């Protein structure tokens, strides 16, 4: 009987030998399909919007033309500025204040004197106009951008389109030092795989020369959609993105919205605000056994002491945020009326956000990294466009919907991502935490120096990192 059973058991084993792998392949295939389909589903809905004045017209299509634009000034504009600077009311600071109370008023006197007597706005307008400026109307408002193409492209080289997005209190002008490094890398000693870029730098609506939205609820999602439409209007189907500050949030949303259009995403600031018990345990353990929670030694060095760097420092630097996220128009009307108040409010951020230790210096360390001409040019972009209030409103529109800025973190970013972590950034996000949102990190660089305004402060370091990232993506 046992002998009779042998052929039958052999038959079953043969069947199993075929059925088990087939079943495994079937289950694996279904799982892979489910994962892929799940990834396709988890995107941000592009939607549509209207930000013009009044109701959207049902007749006719929007003017899709790209119109050349030139920044201009006038005697009247400069005379008005000088009159207001002459009426500056000085407030003495307390002894030993440095920048602990905000912008040091004695140093502010020096800045105002330079602004009034030496700063040449006409000359800076010429500097601003050295790159081609354009306007185009999208969703009812005029969008301003600069578009810089490489003057020379070596034979056989592909030009990579790169959209770079600024934040607050910056502007498109932040990128003026990095643009030539990206469009003419060989000329500046950068030969990272012979990468050549054409660079598009828009002004966020409500900032600089982009028209302010006339309707409520204009947030980073609306901005992401408008910038996708801009790139499409310029004829680009696939492109790279780069951003810091609000630019990081906007470009991340762009990657979450239309991942098929984004070749790669490069960031110099990462928003990861989600808190959990697991994150708390990681934070506690990381101080003693960083390797156990995936922290590198450099992560630990930048992250601890935790309370000092992630609570006290952040609270000290974020008072403006609470004002702008709740009632921006109240403080904004004063800043829009006083050039000195505007300069103090904006330039104070260029001090401690560049280097936290600048808090202890009477001049805020401002001229150790930037020239007064550079700093005041950025302030003037806000002043001549009367855009400080609308730029501040951007916080209200985003934080009202998402107080912790983490709603979109539930939608993973699957496009190739590069992160440049600058040591003086307001907060440090370890790679292991960034991977919660950015699922395909191709490069993560611990930058040797620099802070929040990376392109403005360390253009060469940032350009090199962008190039190395794009080179890796192109080889994938």
PDB file of C-alpha atoms in Angstrom, residues 77 81 115 121 128 166-174 203-209 245-246 324 332 335-339 342-343 345-347 349-350 353 374-395 453:
ATOM      1  CA  UNK A  77       9.794 107.125  -6.646  1.00  0.00           C
ATOM      2  CA  UNK A  81      11.904 107.163  -0.626  1.00  0.00           C
ATOM      3  CA  UNK A 115      20.550 103.864   1.853  1.00  0.00           C
ATOM      4  CA  UNK A 121      18.628 102.327  -6.951  1.00  0.00           C
ATOM      5  CA  UNK A 128      18.095  93.458 -11.981  1.00  0.00           C
ATOM      6  CA  UNK A 166      12.319  81.647  -3.427  1.00  0.00           C
ATOM      7  CA  UNK A 167      10.649  82.163  -0.040  1.00  0.00           C
ATOM      8  CA  UNK A 168      10.008  84.929   2.499  1.00  0.00           C
ATOM      9  CA  UNK A 169      11.520  87.488   3.011  1.00  0.00           C
ATOM     10  CA  UNK A 170      13.486  86.765  -0.132  1.00  0.00           C
ATOM     11  CA  UNK A 171      12.778  87.264  -3.823  1.00  0.00           C
ATOM     12  CA  UNK A 172      13.849  86.146  -7.285  1.00  0.00           C
ATOM     13  CA  UNK A 173      16.952  88.304  -6.708  1.00  0.00           C
ATOM     14  CA  UNK A 174      18.327  85.664  -4.302  1.00  0.00           C
ATOM     15  CA  UNK A 203       8.049  85.486  -8.112  1.00  0.00           C
ATOM     16  CA  UNK A 204       5.461  83.844  -5.852  1.00  0.00           C
ATOM     17  CA  UNK A 205       2.106  85.626  -6.438  1.00  0.00           C
ATOM     18  CA  UNK A 206       1.914  88.501  -3.956  1.00  0.00           C
ATOM     19  CA  UNK A 207       5.714  88.850  -3.920  1.00  0.00           C
ATOM     20  CA  UNK A 208       7.717  91.380  -5.925  1.00  0.00           C
ATOM     21  CA  UNK A 209       6.503  91.877  -9.467  1.00  0.00           C
ATOM     22  CA  UNK A 245      11.784  78.185   2.593  1.00  0.00           C
ATOM     23  CA  UNK A 246       8.316  78.497   0.930  1.00  0.00           C
ATOM     24  CA  UNK A 324       1.727  86.674   9.732  1.00  0.00           C
ATOM     25  CA  UNK A 332       1.917  94.938   7.341  1.00  0.00           C
ATOM     26  CA  UNK A 335       5.827  98.189   7.125  1.00  0.00           C
ATOM     27  CA  UNK A 336       4.298  99.236   3.814  1.00  0.00           C
ATOM     28  CA  UNK A 337       4.326 102.876   4.958  1.00  0.00           C
ATOM     29  CA  UNK A 338       7.855 103.017   6.403  1.00  0.00           C
ATOM     30  CA  UNK A 339      10.934 101.979   4.404  1.00  0.00           C
ATOM     31  CA  UNK A 342      10.439  97.434   6.339  1.00  0.00           C
ATOM     32  CA  UNK A 343      14.243  97.189   6.181  1.00  0.00           C
ATOM     33  CA  UNK A 345      11.838  93.738   9.680  1.00  0.00           C
ATOM     34  CA  UNK A 346      13.335  92.013   6.619  1.00  0.00           C
ATOM     35  CA  UNK A 347      17.067  92.406   7.279  1.00  0.00           C
ATOM     36  CA  UNK A 349      15.999  87.703   9.235  1.00  0.00           C
ATOM     37  CA  UNK A 350      19.092  87.896   7.043  1.00  0.00           C
ATOM     38  CA  UNK A 353      18.809  83.012   9.729  1.00  0.00           C
ATOM     39  CA  UNK A 374      22.551  93.307  -2.135  1.00  0.00           C
ATOM     40  CA  UNK A 375      20.491  93.488   1.041  1.00  0.00           C
ATOM     41  CA  UNK A 376      18.851  96.798   0.195  1.00  0.00           C
ATOM     42  CA  UNK A 377      18.069  95.652  -3.355  1.00  0.00           C
ATOM     43  CA  UNK A 378      16.003  92.819  -1.903  1.00  0.00           C
ATOM     44  CA  UNK A 379      14.253  95.299   0.444  1.00  0.00           C
ATOM     45  CA  UNK A 380      13.598  97.658  -2.473  1.00  0.00           C
ATOM     46  CA  UNK A 381      11.823  94.897  -4.414  1.00  0.00           C
ATOM     47  CA  UNK A 382       9.298  94.754  -1.552  1.00  0.00           C
ATOM     48  CA  UNK A 383       9.182  98.550  -1.227  1.00  0.00           C
ATOM     49  CA  UNK A 384       8.612  99.631  -4.837  1.00  0.00           C
ATOM     50  CA  UNK A 385       6.001  96.906  -5.422  1.00  0.00           C
ATOM     51  CA  UNK A 386       4.174  97.494  -2.094  1.00  0.00           C
ATOM     52  CA  UNK A 387       4.189  93.708  -1.707  1.00  0.00           C
ATOM     53  CA  UNK A 388       5.082  93.240   1.966  1.00  0.00           C
ATOM     54  CA  UNK A 389       1.439  92.836   3.091  1.00  0.00           C
ATOM     55  CA  UNK A 390       0.505  90.340   0.367  1.00  0.00           C
ATOM     56  CA  UNK A 391       3.722  88.392   1.004  1.00  0.00           C
ATOM     57  CA  UNK A 392       2.875  88.181   4.721  1.00  0.00           C
ATOM     58  CA  UNK A 393      -0.652  86.984   3.891  1.00  0.00           C
ATOM     59  CA  UNK A 394       0.862  83.852   2.375  1.00  0.00           C
ATOM     60  CA  UNK A 395       1.403  82.599   5.954  1.00  0.00           C
ATOM     61  CA  UNK A 453      19.436  81.835   2.263  1.00  0.00           C
TER      62      UNK A 453
END
